[in-house]
Tab-separated table of N, CA, C and O in Angstrom:
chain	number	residue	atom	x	y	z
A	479	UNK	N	0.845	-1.190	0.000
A	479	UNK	CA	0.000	0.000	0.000
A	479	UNK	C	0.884	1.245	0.000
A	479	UNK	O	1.904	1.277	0.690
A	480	UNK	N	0.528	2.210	-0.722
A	480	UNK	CA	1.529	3.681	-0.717
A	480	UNK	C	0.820	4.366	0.247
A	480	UNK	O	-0.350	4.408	0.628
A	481	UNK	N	2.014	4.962	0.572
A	481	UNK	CA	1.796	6.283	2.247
A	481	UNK	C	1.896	7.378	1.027
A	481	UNK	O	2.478	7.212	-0.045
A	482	UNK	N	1.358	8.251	1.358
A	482	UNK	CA	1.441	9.900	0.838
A	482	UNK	C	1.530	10.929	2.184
A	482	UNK	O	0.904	10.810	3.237
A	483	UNK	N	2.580	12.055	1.784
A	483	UNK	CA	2.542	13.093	2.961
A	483	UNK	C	2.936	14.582	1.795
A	483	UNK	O	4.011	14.982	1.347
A	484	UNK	N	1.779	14.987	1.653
A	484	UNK	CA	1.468	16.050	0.762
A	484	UNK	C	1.929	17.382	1.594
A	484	UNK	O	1.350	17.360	2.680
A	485	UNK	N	2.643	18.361	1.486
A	485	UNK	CA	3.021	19.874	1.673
A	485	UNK	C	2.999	20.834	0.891
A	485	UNK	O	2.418	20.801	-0.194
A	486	UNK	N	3.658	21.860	1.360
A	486	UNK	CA	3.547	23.036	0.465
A	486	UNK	C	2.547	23.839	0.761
A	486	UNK	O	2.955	24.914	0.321
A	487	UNK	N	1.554	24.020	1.194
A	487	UNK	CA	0.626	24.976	1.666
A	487	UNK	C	1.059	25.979	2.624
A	487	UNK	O	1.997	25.902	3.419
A	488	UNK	N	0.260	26.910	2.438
A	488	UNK	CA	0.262	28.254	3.130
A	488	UNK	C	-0.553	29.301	3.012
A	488	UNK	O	-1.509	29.122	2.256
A	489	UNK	N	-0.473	30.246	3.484
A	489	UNK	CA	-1.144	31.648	3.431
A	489	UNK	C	-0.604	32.943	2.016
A	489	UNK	O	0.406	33.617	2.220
A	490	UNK	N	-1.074	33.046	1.239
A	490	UNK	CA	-0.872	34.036	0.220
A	490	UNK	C	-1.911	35.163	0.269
A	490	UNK	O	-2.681	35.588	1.130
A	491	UNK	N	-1.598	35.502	-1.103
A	491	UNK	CA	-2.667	36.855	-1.351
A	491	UNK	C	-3.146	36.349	-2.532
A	491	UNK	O	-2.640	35.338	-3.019
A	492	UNK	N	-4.524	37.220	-3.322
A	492	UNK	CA	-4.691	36.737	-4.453
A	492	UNK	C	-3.826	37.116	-5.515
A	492	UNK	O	-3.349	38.245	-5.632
A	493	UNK	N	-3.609	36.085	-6.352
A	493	UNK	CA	-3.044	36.323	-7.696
A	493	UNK	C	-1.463	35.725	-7.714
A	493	UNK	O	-0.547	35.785	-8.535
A	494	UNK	N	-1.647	35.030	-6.187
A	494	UNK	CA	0.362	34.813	-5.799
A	494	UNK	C	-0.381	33.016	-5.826
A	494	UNK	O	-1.465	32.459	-5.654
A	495	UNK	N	1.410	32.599	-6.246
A	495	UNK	CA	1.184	30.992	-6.475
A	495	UNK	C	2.171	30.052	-5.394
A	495	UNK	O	3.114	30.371	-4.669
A	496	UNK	N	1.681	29.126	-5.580
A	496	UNK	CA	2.014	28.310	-4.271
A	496	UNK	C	2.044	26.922	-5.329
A	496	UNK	O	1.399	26.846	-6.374
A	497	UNK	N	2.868	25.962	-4.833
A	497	UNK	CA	3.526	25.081	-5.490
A	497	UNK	C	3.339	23.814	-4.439
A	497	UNK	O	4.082	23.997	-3.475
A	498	UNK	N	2.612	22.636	-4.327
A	498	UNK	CA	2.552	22.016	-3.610
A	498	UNK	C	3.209	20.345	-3.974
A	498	UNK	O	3.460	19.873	-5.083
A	499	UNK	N	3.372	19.675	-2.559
A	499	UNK	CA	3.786	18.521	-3.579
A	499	UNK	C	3.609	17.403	-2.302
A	499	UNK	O	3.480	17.682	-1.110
A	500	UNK	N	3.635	16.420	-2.756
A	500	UNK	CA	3.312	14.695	-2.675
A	500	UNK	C	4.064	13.927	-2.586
A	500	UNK	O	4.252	13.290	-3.623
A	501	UNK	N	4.832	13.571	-1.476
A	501	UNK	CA	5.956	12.491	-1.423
A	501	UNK	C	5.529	10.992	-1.364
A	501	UNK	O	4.624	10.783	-0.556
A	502	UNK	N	5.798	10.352	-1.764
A	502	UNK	CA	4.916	8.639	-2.236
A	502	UNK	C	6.018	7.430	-1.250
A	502	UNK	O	7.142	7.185	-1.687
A	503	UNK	N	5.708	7.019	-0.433
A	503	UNK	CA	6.350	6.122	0.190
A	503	UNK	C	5.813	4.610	-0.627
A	503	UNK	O	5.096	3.816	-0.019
A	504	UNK	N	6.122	4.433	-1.611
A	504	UNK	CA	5.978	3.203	-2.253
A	504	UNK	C	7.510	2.607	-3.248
A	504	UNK	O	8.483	3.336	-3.438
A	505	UNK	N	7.392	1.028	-3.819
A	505	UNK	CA	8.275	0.916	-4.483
A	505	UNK	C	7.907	1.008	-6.133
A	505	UNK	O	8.675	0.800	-7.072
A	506	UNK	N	6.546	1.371	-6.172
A	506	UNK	CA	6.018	0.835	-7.610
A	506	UNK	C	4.959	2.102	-8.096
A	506	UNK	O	3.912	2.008	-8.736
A	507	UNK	N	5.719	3.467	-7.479
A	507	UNK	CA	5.718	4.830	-7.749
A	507	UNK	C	4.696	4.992	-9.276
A	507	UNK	O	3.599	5.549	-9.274
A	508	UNK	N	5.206	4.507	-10.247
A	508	UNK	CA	4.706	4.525	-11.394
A	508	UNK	C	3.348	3.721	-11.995
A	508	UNK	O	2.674	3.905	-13.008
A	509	UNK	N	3.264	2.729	-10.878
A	509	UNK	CA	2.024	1.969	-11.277
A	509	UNK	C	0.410	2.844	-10.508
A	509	UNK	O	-0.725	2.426	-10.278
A	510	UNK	N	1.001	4.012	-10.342
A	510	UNK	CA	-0.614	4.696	-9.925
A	510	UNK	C	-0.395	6.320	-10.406
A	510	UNK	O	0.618	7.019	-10.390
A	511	UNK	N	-1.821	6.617	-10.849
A	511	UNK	CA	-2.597	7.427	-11.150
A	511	UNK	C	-2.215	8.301	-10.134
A	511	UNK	O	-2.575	7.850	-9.047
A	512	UNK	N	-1.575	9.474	-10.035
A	512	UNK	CA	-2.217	10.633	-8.408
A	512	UNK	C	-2.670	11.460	-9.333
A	512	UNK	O	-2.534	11.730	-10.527
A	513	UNK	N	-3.591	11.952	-7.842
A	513	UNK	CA	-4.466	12.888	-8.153
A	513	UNK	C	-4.592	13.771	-7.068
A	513	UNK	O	-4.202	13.334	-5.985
A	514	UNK	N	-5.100	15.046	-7.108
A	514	UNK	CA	-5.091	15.983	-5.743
A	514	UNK	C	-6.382	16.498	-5.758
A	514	UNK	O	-6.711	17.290	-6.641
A	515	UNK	N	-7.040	16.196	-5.013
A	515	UNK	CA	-8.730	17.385	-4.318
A	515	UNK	C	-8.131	17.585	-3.471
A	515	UNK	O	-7.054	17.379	-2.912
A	516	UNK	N	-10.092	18.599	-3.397
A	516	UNK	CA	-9.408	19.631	-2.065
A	516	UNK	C	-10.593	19.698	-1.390
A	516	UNK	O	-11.517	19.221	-2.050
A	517	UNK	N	-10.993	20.231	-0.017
A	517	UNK	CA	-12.439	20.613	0.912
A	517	UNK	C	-12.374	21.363	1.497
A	517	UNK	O	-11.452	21.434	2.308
A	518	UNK	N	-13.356	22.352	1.387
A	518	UNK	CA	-13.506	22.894	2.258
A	518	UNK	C	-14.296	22.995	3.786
A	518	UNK	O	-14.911	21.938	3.929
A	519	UNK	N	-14.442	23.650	4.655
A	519	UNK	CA	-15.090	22.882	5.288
A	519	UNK	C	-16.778	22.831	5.164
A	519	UNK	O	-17.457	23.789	4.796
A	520	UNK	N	-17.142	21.915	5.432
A	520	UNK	CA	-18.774	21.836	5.461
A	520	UNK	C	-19.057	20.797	3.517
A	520	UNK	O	-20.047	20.401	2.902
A	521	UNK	N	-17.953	20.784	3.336
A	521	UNK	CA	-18.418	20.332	1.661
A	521	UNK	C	-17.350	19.222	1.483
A	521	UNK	O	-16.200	19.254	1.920
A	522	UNK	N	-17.881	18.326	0.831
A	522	UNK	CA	-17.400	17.066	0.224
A	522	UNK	C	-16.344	17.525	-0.650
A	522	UNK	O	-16.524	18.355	-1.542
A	523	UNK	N	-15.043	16.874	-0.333
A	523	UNK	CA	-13.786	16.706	-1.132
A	523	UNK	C	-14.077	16.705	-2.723
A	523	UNK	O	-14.743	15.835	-3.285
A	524	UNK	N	-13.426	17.905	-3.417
A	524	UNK	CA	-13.747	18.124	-4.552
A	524	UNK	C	-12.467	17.923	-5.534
A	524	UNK	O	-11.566	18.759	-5.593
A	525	UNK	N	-12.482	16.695	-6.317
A	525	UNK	CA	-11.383	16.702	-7.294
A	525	UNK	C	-10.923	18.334	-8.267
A	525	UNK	O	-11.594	19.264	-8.714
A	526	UNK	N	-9.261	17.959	-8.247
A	526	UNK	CA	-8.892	19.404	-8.477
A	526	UNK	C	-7.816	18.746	-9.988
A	526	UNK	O	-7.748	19.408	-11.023
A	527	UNK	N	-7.418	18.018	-9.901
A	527	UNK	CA	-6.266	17.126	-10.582
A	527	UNK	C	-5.779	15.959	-10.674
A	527	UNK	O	-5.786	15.229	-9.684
A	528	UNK	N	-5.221	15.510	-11.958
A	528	UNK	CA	-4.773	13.912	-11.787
A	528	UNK	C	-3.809	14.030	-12.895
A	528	UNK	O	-3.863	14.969	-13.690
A	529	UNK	N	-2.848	13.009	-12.968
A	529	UNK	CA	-1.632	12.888	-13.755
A	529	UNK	C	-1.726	11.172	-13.973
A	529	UNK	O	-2.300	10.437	-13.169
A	530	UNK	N	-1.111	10.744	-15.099
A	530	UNK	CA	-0.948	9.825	-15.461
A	530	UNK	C	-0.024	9.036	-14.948
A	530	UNK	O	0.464	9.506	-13.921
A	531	UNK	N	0.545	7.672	-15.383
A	531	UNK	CA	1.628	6.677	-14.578
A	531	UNK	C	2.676	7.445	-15.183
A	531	UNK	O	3.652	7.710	-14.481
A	532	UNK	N	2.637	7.865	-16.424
A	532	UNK	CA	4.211	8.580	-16.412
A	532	UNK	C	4.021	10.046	-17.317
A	532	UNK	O	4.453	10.467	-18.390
A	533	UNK	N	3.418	10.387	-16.596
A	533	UNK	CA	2.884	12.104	-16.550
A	533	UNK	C	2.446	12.541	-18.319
A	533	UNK	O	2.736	13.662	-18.737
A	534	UNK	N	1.699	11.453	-19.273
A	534	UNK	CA	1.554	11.808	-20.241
A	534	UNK	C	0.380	12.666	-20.680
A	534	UNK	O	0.256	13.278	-21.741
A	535	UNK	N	-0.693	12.569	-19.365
A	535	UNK	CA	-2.148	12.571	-19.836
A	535	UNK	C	-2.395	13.463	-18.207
A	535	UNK	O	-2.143	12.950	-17.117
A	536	UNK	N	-2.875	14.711	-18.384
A	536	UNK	CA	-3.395	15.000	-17.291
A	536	UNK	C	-5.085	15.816	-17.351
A	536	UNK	O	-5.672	16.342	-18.296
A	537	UNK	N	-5.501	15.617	-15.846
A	537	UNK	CA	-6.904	15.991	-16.199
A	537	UNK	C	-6.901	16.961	-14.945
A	537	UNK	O	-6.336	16.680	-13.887
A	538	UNK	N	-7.954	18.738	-15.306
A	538	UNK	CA	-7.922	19.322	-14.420
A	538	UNK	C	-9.718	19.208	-14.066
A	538	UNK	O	-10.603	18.634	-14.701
A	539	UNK	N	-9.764	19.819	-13.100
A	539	UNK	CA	-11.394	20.511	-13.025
A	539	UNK	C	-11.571	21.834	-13.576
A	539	UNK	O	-10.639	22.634	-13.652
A	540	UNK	N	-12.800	22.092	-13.980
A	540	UNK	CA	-12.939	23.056	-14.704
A	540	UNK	C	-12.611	24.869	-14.271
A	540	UNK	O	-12.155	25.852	-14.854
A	541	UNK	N	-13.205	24.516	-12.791
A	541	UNK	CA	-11.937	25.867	-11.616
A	541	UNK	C	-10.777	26.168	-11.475
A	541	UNK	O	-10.196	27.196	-11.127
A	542	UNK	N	-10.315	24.654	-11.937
A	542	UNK	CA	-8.623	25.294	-11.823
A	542	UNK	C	-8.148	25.212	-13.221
A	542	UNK	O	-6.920	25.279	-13.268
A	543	UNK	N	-8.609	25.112	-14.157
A	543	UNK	CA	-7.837	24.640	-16.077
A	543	UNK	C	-7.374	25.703	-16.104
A	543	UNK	O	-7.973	26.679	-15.652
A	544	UNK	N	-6.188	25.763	-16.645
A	544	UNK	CA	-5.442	27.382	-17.240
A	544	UNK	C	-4.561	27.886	-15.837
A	544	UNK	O	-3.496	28.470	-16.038
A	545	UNK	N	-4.961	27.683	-14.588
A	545	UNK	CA	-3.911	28.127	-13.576
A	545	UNK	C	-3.091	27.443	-12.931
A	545	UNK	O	-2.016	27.751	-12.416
A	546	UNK	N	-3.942	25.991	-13.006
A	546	UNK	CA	-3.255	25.115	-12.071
A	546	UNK	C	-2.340	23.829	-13.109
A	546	UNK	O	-2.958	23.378	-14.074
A	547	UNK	N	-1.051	23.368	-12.866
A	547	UNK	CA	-0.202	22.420	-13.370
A	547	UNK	C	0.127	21.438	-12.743
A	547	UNK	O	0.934	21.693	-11.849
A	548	UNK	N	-0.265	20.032	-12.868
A	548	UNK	CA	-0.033	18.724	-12.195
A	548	UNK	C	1.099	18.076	-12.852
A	548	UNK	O	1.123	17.808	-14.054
A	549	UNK	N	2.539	17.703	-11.572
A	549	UNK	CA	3.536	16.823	-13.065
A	549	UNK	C	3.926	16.088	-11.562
A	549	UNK	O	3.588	16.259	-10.391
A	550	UNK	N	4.929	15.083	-12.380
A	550	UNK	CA	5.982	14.267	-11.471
A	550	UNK	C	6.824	14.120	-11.788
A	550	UNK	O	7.307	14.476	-12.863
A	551	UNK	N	7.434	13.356	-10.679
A	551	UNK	CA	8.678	13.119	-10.922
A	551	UNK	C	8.816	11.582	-10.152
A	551	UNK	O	8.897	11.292	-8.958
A	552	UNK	N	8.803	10.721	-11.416
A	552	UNK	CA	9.133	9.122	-10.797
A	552	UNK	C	10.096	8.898	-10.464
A	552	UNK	O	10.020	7.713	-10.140
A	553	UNK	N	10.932	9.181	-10.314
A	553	UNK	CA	12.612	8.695	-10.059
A	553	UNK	C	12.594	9.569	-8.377
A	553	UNK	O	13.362	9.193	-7.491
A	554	UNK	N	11.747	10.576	-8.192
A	554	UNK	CA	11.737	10.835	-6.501
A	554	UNK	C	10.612	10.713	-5.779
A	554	UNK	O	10.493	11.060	-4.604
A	555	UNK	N	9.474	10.045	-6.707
A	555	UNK	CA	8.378	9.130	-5.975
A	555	UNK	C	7.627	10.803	-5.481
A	555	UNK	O	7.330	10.832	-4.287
A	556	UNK	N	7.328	12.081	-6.249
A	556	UNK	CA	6.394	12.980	-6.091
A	556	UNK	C	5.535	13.062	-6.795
A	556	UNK	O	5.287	12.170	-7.606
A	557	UNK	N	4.900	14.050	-6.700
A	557	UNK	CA	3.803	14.581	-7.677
A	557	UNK	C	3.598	16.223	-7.130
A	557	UNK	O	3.565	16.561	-5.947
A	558	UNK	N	3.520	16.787	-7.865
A	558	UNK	CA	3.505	18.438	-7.591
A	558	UNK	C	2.007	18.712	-7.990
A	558	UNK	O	1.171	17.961	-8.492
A	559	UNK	N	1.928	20.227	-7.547
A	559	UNK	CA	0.746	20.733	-8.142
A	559	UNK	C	1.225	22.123	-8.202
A	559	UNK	O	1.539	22.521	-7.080
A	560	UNK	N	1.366	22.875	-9.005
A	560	UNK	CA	1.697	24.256	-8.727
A	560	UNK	C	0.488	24.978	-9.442
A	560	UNK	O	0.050	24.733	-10.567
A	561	UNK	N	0.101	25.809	-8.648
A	561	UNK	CA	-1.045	26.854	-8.076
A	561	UNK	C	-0.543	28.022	-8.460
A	561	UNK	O	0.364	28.581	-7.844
A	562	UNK	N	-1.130	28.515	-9.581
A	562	UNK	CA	-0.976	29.817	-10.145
A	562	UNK	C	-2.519	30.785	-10.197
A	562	UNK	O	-3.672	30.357	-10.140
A	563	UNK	N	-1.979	32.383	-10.341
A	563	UNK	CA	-2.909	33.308	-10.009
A	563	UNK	C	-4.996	32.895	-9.279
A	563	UNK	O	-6.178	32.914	-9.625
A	564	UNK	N	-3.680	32.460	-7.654
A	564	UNK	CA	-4.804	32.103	-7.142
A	564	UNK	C	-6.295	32.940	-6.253
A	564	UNK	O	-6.134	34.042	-5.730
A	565	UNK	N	-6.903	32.619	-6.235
A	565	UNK	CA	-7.993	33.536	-5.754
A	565	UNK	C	-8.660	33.012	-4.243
A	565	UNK	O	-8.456	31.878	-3.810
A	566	UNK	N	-9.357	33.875	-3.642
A	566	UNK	CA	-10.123	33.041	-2.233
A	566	UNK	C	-10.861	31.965	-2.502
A	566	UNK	O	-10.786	30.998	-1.744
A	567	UNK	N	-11.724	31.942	-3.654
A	567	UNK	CA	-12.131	30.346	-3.635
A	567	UNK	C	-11.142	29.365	-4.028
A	567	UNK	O	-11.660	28.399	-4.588
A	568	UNK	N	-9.845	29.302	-3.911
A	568	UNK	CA	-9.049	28.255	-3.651
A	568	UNK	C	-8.948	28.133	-2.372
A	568	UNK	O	-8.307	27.087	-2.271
A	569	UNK	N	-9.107	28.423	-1.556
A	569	UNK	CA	-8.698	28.613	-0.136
A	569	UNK	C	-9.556	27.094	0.122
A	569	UNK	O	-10.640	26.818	-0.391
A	570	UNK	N	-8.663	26.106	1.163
A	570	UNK	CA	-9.208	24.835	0.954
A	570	UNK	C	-8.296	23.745	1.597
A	570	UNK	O	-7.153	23.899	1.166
A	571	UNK	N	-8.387	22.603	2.552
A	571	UNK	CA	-7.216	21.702	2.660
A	571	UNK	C	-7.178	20.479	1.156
A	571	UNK	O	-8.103	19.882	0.605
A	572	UNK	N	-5.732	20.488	0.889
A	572	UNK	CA	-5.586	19.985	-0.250
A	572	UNK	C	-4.915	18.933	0.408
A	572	UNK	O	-4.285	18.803	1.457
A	573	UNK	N	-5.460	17.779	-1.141
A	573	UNK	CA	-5.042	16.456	-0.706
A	573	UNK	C	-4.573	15.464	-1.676
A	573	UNK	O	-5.269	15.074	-2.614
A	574	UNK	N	-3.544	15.117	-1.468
A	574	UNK	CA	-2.875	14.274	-2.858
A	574	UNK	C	-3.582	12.889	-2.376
A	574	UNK	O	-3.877	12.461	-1.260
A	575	UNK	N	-3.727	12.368	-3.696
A	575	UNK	CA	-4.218	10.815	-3.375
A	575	UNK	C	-3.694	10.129	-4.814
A	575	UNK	O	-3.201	10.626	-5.826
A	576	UNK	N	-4.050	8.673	-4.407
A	576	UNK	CA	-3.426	7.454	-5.206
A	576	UNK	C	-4.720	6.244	-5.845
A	576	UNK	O	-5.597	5.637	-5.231
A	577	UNK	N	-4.403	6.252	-7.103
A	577	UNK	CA	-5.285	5.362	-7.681
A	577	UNK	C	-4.536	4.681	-9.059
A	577	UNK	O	-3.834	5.074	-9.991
A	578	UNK	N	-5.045	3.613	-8.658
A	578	UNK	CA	-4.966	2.268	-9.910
A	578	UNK	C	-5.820	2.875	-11.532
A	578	UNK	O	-5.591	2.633	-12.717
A	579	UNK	N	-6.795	3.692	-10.865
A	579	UNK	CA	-8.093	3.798	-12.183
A	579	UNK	C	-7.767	5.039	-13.360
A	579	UNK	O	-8.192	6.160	-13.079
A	580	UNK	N	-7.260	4.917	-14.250
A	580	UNK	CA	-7.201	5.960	-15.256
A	580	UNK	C	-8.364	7.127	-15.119
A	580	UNK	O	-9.570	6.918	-14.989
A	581	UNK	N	-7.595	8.610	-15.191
A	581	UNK	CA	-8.944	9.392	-15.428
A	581	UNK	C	-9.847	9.284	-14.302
A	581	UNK	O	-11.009	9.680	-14.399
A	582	UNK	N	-9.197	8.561	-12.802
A	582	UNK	CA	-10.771	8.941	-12.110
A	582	UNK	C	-10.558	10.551	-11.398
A	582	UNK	O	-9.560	11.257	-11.249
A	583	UNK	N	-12.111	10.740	-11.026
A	583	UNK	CA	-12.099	11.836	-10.728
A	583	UNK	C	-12.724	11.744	-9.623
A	583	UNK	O	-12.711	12.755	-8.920
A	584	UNK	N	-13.265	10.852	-9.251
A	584	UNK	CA	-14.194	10.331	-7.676
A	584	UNK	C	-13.301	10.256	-6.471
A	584	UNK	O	-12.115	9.936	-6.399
A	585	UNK	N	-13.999	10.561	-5.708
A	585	UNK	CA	-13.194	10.608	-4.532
A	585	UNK	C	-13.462	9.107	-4.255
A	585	UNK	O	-12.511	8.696	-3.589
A	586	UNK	N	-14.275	8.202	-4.465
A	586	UNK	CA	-14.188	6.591	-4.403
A	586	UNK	C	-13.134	5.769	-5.086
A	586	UNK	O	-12.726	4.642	-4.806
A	587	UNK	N	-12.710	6.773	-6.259
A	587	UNK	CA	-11.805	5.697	-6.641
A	587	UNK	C	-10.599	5.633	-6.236
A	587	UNK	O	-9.894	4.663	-6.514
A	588	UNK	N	-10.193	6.591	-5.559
A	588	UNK	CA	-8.777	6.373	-4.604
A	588	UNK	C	-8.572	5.921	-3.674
A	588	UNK	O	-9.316	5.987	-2.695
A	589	UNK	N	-7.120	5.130	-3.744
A	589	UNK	CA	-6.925	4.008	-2.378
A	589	UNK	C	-6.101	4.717	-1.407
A	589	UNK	O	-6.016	4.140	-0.323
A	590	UNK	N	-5.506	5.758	-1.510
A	590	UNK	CA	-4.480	6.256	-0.632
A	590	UNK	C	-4.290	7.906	-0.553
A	590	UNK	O	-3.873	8.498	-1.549
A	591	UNK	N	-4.590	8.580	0.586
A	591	UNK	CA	-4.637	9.801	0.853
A	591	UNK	C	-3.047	10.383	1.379
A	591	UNK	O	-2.015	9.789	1.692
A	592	UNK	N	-3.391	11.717	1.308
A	592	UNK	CA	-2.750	12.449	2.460
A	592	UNK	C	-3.018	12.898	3.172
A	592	UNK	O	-4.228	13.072	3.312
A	593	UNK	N	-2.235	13.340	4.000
A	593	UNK	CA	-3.282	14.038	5.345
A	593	UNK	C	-3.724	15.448	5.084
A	593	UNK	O	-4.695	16.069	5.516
A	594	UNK	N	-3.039	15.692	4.504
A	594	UNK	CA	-3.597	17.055	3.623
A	594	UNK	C	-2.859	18.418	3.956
A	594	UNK	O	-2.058	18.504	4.887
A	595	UNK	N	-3.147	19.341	3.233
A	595	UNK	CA	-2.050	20.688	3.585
A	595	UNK	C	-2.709	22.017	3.447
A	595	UNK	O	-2.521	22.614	2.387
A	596	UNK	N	-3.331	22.478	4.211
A	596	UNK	CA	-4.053	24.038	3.953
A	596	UNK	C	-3.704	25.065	3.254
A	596	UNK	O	-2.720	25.747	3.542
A	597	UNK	N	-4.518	25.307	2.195
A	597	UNK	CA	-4.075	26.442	1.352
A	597	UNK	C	-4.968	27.860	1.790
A	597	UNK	O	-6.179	27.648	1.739
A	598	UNK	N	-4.610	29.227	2.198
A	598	UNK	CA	-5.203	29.658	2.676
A	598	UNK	C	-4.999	30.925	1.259
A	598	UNK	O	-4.010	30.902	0.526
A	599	UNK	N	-6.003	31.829	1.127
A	599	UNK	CA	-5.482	32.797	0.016
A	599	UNK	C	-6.561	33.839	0.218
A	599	UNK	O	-7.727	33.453	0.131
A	600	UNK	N	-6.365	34.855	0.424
A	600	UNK	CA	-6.918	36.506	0.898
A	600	UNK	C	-6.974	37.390	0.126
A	600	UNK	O	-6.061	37.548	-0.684
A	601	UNK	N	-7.996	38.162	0.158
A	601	UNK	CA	-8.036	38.986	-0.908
A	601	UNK	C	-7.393	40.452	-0.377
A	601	UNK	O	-7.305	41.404	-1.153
C-alpha cells in the first residue's frame, strides 16, 4: 500500500502561487494514477487534478484549467501541483491521493490519501 505526505501549503494573497507537492512512500511509484482534491469545510472533497503513470495525460477541473499544473517526478516518488494566479475560492485543505483507475475523478476511486495541507489565500 503507498503512504502519501502532501506539503507546500500556506497563506498568500490573491493572484500569488504556491507550489505544492506529494511524497509517495511506495516501491512501484509509477504503477498509480495521483491525483489531488481539495475541501472545504462543510463540503465534500472536490477533485482538483490527476496525472498519469508517467505524466503523459493530465486531467484538471474546470476551476482550476489554465492556472493550475499537475507533473511528477518518478525517479523521486512525487507529484507536484503548482497553483498559479490564485484567488479566495481556492482557499481549501488539499489532498494528494493514489489510484490504480485511469482518469478517475471520484473521490471513491482512490486508495491512498494524504493528510492534507491548507491552502489559505486573501483577498
Amino acid at each position: 500500500q503507498v503512504q502519501l505526505v502532501d506539503s507546500g501549503g500556506g497563506s498568500v494573497q490573491t493572484g500569488d502561487s504556491l507550489r505544492l507537492s506529494c511524497a509517495a512512500t511506495t516501491s512501484t511509484f509509477n504503477h498509480y494514477i495521483m491525483g489531488w482534491f481539495r475541501r472545504v469545510p462543510g463540503k465534500e472533497r472536490e477533485f482538483v487534478s490527476a496525472i498519469s503513470f508517467h505524466g503523459g495525460d493530465t486531467w484538471y477541473s474546470d476551476s482550476v484549467k489554465g492556472r493550475f499544473a499537475i507533473s511528477r517526478d518518478n525517479g523521486q516518488n512525487t507529484v507536484y501541483l503548482q497553483m498559479n494566479n490564485l484567488t479566495p475560492e481556492d482557499t481549501a485543505v488539499y489532498y494528494c491521493a493514489a489510484t490504480r483507475r485511469p482518469a478517475a475523478t471520484a473521490e471513491s476511486d482512490y486508495l491512498a490519501w494524504g493528510q492534507g495541507t491548507q491552502v489559505t489565500v486573501s483577498s
